[in-house]
XYZ file of C-alpha atoms in Angstrom:
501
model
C -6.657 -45.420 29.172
C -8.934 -44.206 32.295
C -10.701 -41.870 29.613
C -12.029 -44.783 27.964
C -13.192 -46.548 30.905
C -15.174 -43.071 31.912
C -16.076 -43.134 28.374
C -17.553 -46.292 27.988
C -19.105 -46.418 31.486
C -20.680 -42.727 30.747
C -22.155 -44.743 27.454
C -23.450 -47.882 29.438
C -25.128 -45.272 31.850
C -27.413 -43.466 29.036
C -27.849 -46.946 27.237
C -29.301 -48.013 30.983
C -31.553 -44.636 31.426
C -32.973 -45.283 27.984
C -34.108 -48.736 27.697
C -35.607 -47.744 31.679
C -37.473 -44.718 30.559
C -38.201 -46.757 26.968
C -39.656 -49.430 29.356
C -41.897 -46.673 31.377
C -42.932 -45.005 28.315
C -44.325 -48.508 26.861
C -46.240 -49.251 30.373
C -48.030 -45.449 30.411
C -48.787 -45.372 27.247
C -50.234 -49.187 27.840
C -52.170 -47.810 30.679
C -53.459 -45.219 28.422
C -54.766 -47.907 26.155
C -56.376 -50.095 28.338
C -58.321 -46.746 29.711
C -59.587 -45.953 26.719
C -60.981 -49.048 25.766
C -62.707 -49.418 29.154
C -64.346 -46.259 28.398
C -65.615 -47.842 25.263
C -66.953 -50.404 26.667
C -68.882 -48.848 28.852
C -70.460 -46.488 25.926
C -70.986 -49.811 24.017
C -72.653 -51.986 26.720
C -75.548 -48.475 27.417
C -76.080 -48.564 23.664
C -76.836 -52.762 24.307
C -79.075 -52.093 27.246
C -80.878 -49.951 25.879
C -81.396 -51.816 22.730
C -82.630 -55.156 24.855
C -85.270 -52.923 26.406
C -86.483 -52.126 22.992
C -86.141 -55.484 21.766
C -87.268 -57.309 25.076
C -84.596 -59.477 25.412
C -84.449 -61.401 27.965
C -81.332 -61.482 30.606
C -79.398 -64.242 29.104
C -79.559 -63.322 26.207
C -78.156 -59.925 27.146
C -75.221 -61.591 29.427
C -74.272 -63.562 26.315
C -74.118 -59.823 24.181
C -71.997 -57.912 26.364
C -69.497 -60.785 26.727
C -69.062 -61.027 23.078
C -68.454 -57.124 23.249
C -65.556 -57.641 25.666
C -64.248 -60.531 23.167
C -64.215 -58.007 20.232
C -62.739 -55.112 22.368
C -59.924 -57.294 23.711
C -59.098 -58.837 20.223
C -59.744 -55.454 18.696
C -56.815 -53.716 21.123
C -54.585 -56.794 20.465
C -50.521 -56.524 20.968
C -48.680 -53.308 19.835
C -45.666 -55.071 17.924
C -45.568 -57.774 16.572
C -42.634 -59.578 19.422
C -44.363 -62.773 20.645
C -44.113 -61.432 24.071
C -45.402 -58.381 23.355
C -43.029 -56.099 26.226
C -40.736 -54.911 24.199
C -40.162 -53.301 21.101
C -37.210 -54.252 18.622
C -35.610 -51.109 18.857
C -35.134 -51.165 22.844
C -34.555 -54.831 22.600
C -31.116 -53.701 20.415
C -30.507 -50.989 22.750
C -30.614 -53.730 25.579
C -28.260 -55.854 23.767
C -25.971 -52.915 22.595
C -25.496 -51.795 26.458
C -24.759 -55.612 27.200
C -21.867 -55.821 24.728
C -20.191 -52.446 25.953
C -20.269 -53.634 29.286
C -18.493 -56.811 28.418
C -16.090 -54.993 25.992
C -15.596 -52.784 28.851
C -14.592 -55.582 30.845
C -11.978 -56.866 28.227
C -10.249 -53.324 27.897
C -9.480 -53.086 31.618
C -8.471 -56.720 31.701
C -5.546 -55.524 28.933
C -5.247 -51.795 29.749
C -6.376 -52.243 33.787
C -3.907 -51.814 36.619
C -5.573 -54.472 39.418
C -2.145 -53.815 41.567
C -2.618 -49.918 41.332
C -2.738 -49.384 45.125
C -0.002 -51.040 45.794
C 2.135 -49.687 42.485
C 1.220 -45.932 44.360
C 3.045 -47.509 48.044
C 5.774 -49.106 46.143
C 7.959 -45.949 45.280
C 7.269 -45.080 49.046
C 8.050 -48.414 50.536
C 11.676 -48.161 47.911
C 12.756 -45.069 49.543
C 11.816 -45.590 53.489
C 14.274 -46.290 55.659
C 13.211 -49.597 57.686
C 12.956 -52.715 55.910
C 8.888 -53.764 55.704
C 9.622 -57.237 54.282
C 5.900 -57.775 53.370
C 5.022 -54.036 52.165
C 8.475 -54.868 50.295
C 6.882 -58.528 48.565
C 3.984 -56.495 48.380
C 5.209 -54.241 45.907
C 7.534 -56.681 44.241
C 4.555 -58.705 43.685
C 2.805 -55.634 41.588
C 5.696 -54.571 39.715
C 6.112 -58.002 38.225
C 2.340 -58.636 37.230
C 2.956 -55.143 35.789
C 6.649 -55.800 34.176
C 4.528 -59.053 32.674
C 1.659 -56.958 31.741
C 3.902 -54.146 30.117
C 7.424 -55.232 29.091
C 8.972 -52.414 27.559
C 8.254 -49.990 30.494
C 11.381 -48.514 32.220
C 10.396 -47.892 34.993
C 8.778 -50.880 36.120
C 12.120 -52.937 36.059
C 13.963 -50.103 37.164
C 11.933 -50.259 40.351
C 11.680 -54.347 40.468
C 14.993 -54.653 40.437
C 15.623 -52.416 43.533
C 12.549 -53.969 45.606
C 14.163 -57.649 44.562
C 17.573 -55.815 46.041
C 15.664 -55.062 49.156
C 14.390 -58.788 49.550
C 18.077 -59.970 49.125
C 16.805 -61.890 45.756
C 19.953 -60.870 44.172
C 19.502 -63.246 40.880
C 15.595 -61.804 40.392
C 17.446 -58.464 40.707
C 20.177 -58.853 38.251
C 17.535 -60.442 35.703
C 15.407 -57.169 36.250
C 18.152 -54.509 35.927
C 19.606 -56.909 32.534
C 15.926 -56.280 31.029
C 16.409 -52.663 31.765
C 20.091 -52.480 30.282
C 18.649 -53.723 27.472
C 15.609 -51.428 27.394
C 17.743 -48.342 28.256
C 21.142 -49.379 26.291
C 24.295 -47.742 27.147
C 23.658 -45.646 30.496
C 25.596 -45.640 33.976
C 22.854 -46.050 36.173
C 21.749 -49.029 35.426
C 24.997 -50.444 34.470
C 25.875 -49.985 37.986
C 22.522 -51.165 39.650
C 23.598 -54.316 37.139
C 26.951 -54.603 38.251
C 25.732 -54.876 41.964
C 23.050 -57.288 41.571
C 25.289 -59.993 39.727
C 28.279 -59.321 41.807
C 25.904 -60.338 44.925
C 24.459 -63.044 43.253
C 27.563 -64.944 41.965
C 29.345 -63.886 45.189
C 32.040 -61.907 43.343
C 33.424 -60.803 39.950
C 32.869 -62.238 37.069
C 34.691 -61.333 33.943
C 31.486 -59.733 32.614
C 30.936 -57.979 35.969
C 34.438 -56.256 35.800
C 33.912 -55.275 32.799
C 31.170 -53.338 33.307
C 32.442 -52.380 36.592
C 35.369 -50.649 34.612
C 33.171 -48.817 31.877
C 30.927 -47.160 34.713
C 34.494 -46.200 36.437
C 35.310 -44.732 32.842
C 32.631 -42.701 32.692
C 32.521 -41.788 36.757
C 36.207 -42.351 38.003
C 35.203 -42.277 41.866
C 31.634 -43.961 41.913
C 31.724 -45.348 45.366
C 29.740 -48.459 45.423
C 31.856 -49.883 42.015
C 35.434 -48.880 44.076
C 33.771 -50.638 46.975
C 32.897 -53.827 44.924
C 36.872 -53.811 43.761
C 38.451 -53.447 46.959
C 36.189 -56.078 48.177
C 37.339 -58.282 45.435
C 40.944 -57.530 45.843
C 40.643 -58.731 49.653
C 39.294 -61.638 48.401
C 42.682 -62.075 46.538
C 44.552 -61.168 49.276
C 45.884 -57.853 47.474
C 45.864 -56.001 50.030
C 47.462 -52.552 48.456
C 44.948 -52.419 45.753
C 42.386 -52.988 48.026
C 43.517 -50.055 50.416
C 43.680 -47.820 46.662
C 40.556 -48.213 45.840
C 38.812 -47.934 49.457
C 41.125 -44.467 49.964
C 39.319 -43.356 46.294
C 35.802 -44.412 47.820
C 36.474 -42.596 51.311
C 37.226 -39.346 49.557
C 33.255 -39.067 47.745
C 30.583 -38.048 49.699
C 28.897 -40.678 51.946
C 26.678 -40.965 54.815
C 28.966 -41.247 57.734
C 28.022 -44.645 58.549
C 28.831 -45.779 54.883
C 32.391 -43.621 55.193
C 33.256 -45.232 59.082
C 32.538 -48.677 57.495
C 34.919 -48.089 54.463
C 37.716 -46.797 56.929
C 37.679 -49.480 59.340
C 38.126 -52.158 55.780
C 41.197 -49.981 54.558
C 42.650 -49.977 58.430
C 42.382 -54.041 57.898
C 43.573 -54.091 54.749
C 46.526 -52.001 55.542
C 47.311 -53.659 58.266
C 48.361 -56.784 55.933
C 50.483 -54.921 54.202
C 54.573 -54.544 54.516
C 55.017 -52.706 57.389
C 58.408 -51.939 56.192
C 57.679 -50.341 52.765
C 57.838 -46.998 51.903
C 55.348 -44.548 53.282
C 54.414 -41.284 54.686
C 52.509 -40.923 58.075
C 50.524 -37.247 57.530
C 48.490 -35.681 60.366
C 46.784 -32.616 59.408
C 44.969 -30.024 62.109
C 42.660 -27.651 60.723
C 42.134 -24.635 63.749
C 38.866 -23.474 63.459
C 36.036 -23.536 61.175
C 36.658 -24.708 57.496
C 34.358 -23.368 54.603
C 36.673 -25.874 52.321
C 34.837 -29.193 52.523
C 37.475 -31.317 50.823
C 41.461 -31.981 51.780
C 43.999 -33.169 49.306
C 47.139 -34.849 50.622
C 49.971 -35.432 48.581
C 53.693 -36.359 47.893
C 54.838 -35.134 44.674
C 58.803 -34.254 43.900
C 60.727 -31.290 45.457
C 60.198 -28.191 43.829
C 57.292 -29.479 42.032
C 55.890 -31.902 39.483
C 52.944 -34.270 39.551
C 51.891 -36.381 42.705
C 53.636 -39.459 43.393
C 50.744 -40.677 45.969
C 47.520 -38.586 46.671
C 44.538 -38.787 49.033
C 41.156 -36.673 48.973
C 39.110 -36.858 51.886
C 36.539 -34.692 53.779
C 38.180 -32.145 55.897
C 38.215 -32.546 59.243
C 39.568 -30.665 62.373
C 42.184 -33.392 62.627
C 43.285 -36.855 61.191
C 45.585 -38.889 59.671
C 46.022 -40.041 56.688
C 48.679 -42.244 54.918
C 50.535 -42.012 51.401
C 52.190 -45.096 49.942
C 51.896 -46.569 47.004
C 48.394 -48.390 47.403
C 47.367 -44.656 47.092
C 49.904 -44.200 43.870
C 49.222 -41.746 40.720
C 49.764 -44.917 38.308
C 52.677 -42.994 36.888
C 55.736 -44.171 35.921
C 57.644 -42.829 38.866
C 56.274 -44.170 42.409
C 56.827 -42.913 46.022
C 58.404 -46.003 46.663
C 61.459 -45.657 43.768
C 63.181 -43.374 46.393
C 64.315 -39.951 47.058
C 63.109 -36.814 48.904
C 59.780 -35.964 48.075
C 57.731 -32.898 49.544
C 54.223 -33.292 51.376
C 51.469 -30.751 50.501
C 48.028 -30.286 52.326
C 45.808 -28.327 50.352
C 42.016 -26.900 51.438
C 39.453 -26.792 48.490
C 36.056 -25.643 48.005
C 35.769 -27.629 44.733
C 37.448 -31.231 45.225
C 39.056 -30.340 41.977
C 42.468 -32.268 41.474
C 43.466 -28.850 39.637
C 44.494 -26.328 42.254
C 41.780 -23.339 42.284
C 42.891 -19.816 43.344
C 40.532 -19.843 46.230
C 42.384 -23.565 47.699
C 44.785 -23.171 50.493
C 47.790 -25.020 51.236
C 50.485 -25.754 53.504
C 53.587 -27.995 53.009
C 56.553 -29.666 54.915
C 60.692 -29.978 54.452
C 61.198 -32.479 52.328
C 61.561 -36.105 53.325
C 62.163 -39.572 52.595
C 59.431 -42.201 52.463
C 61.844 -44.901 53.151
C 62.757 -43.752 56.788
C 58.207 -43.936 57.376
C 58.351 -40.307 58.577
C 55.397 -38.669 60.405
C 54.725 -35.471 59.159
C 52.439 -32.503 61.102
C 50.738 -30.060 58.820
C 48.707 -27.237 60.133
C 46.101 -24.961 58.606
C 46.177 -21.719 61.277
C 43.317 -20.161 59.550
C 41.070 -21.227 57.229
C 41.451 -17.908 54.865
C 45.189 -17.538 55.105
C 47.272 -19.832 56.018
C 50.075 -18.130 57.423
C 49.948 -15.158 59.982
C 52.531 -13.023 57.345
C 51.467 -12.861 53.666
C 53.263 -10.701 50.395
C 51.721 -9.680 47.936
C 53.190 -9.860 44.472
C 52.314 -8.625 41.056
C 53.844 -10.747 38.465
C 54.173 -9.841 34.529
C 56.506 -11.192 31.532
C 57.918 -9.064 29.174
C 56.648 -9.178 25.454
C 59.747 -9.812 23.822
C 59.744 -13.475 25.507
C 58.089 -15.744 23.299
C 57.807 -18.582 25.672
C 54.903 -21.666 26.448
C 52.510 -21.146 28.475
C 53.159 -24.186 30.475
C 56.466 -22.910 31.148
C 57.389 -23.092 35.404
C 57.469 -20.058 36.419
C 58.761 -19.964 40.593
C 58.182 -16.638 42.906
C 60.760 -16.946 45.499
C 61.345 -14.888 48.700
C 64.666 -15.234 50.892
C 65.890 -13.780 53.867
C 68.077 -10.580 52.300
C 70.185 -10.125 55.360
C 71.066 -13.924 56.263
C 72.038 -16.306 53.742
C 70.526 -19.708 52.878
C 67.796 -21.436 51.128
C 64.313 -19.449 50.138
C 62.125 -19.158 52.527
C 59.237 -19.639 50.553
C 58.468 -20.416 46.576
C 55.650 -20.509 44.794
C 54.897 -22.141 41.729
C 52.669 -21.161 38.830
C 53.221 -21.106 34.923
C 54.040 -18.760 32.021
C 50.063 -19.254 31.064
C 49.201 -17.378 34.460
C 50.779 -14.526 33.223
C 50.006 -11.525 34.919
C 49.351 -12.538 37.766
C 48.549 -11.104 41.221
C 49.894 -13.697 43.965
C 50.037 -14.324 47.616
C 53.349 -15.813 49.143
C 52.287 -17.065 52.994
C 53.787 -19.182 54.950
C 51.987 -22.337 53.592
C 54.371 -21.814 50.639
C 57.564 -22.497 53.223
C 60.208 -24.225 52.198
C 61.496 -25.786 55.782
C 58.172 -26.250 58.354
C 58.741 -23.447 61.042
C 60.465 -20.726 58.651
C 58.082 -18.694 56.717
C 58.051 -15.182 56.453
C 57.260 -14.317 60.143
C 59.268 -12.406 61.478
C 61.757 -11.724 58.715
C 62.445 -7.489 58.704
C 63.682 -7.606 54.823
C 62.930 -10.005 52.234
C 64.293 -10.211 48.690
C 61.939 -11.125 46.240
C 62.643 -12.727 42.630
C 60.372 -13.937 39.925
C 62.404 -16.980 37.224
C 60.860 -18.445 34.317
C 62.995 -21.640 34.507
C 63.413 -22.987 30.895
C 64.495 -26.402 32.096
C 61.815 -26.788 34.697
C 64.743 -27.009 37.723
C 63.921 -24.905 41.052
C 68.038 -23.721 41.129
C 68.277 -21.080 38.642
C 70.353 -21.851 35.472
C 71.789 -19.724 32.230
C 68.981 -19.056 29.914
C 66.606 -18.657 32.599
C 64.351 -15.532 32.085
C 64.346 -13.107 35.918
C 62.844 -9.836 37.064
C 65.012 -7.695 38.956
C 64.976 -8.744 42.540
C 63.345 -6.475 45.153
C 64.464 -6.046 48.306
C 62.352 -4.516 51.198
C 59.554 -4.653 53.956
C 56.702 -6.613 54.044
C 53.651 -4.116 54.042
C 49.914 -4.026 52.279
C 51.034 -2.580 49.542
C 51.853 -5.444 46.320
C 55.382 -5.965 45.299
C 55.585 -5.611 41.549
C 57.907 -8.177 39.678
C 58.303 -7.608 36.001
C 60.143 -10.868 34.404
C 62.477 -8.892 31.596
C 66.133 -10.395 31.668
C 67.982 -13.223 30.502
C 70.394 -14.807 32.769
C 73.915 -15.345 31.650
């Protein structure tokens, strides 16, 4: 596009410098005429002179000869072309005209190709992004993307940019038209389903069907994206369901948000818990991280004793201390909810990731179990942020070949207290998949809070593949041999290689 313009103007110029020079040319060589015939004259009007001396004519009659010569000299010279005016010749005269047409041609491409709102196009990605709100460099630039989203209707990035300075100016309807042209333009994609989503929830002051709808097929895509949780919890207030609205605001606190975003979110969920039952079921967690974390993220769960999947779960940002609560609002959607009763163990657990999936670099420490229906407050504490525990074991795990068994199979590590009997101190959990498998049994992995593996002189150590998933060992249940001994550096291996009776 700006190649032709320098094209066509780079043509006007050398159509210009011709017909000047053409016109120059003409007037020397003009000048060169009209020399040359005033030489003649001169040679002709001697020759007469000299003749009337001869002749003795007198000086009227010469007057009368020379001015006759001038008539037939002028007459003789005449015009060069044969144009009535006689200043230009045909060819420069088309030249002219040709140089004319370009220029208005010239004019008609940048009237259709042009960009007269180019400056402010160039500020309006700038003005988008800053971090004050400029209300006329904002209607500035709204004003040139839509002469531009009229001028080219199938560009992307023109409505993609409307609609956000239309956001800006709080026109919420001129936004949700711009981000439905780019839906369109862009079919099925998450971004601007979302920008979409926000625009017409704004506009018509809540959800519509439509709205959730594509509310829920971004959230199937993206399961945590903030701003569409945000948009249900503020709907569910609206309805006065509260727990819902506390679910989804505990799913949009645990993404990453600037802090003023995340405080803002918080203090919502405090109101909307604070309308809820303050009888039901629930568990008060406050977890104190000592010292610097290189985990970012903090899962806090209830999930049944001895293992199994979470009953209620909340991710947030780690922090050297806070609170959290589980109840139901904050439920797995599974069949079985914290609130159907029973003991149920809590779990803190330190990851790098954010994963759901427990990583091998994650950290964790748990409490007895307890019962949500008595609203106990439970104290968790990481003591480092490598090991949890001040005493560790290490354990070498390995299943025989003869056992044919799945690899989702529970397998538990277990450590007791040889010389006093009792339950295990601590247990941990992994599966037949895992298989061999180096492990680390700490005092995270405790059974009761307070009784780990400090201080305990001997320990005796069992690995069970339990068959029927139950922590209390059962017949058919696949064992090692137990070991019994000190802790030390060295690993303890357990090879798995019996069948119980």
């Amino acid at each position: 596009m700006i190649g032709a313009f320098v094209l066509a103007a780079l043509f006007a110029s050398v159509v210009v410098l011709y017909v000047v020079f053409g016109a120059r040319r003409n007037r020397a060589r003009a000048m060169d005429r009209t020399s040359a015939s005033a030489a003649l004259f001169a040679d002709r009007r001697q020759e007469l002179v000299a003749e009337g001396r001869v002749q003795a004519l007198d000086t009227p009659t010469l007057a009368e000869l020379e001015e006759e010569l001038a008539l037939d000299l002028i007459e003789s010279e005449g015009p060069e072309t044969d144009s009535p005016s006689g200043s230009l010749q045909p060819p420069l005269r088309i030249v002219a005209l040709t140089g004319a047409g370009l220029a208005v041609v010239a004019l008609g491409l940048y009237a259709i190709w042009g960009e007269p709102h180019a400056s402010a196009l160039v500020r309006a990605g700038d003005v988008l992004v800053s971090d004050g709100v400029d209300r006329a460099a904002l209607a500035s630039a709204e004003k040139a993307l839509s002469a531009r989203a009229g001028r080219n209707p199938e560009d992307v990035d023109t409505w993609f940019f409307l609609g956000h300075s239309r956001m800006r100016l709080s026109d919420y309807r001129g936004a949700e038209i711009a981000f439905a042209k780019l839906r369109d333009l862009a079919g099925p994609n998450e971004e601007a389903d979302a920008a979409w989503a926000q625009a017409s929830y704004l506009a018509e002051r809540g959800l519509t069907d439509r709205t959730r709808q594509v509310v829920e097929r971004v959230l199937a895509a993206r399961p945590a994206h903030p701003a569409m949780l945000e948009m249900l919890a503020m709907d569910a207030m609206r309805r006065s369901a509260f727990a819902e609205a506390s679910g989804y605001l505990a799913r949009a606190t645990g993404q990453p948000l600037p802090e003023s975003r995340r405080a803002l979110l918080e203090d919502l969920m405090t109101v909307a818990r604070s309308q809820l039952d303050p009888a039901r079921p629930l568990i008060e967690v406050s977890v104190n991280v000592e010292g610097e974390t290189r985990r970012p993220w903090l899962f806090v769960f209830a999930r049944p004793v001895g293992g199994g999947m979470p009953l209620a779960a909340v991710r947030v940002r780690a922090r050297a201390s806070q609170t959290v609560l589980l109840d139901d609002s904050v439920g797995m959607g599974g069949a079985t909810r914290l609130s159907d009763g029973g003991l149920v163990e809590v779990v803190a657990r330190l990851s790098d990731t954010g994963n759901a999936a427990a990583s091998a670099d994650d950290v964790e420490v748990s409490a007895r179990p307890v019962d949500p229906g008595t609203q106990p407050h439970v104290e968790l504490t990481f003591s480092s942020d490598a090991v949890p525990g001040s005493a560790t074991a290490t354990v070498d795990v390995s299943l025989d070949a003869a056992f044919d068994v799945a690899p989702a199979a529970i397998v538990f590590v277990i450590a007791r207290d040889a010389e006093q009997p009792g339950p295990p101190l601590v247990v941990k959990r992994i599966t037949a998949g895992d298989l061999p498998a180096r492990i680390a049994l700490t005092d995270a992995d405790a059974m009761l809070a307070g009784r780990g593996l400090q201080g305990v002189e001997t320990l005796a150590l069992v690995a069970r593949v339990a068959l029927g998933g139950s922590t209390t060992a059962m017949a058919g249940d696949l064992e090692s041999p137990i070991w019994v001994g000190s802790l030390s550096a060295e690993p303890v291996h357990l090879h798995i290689d019996r069948r119980r009776p």
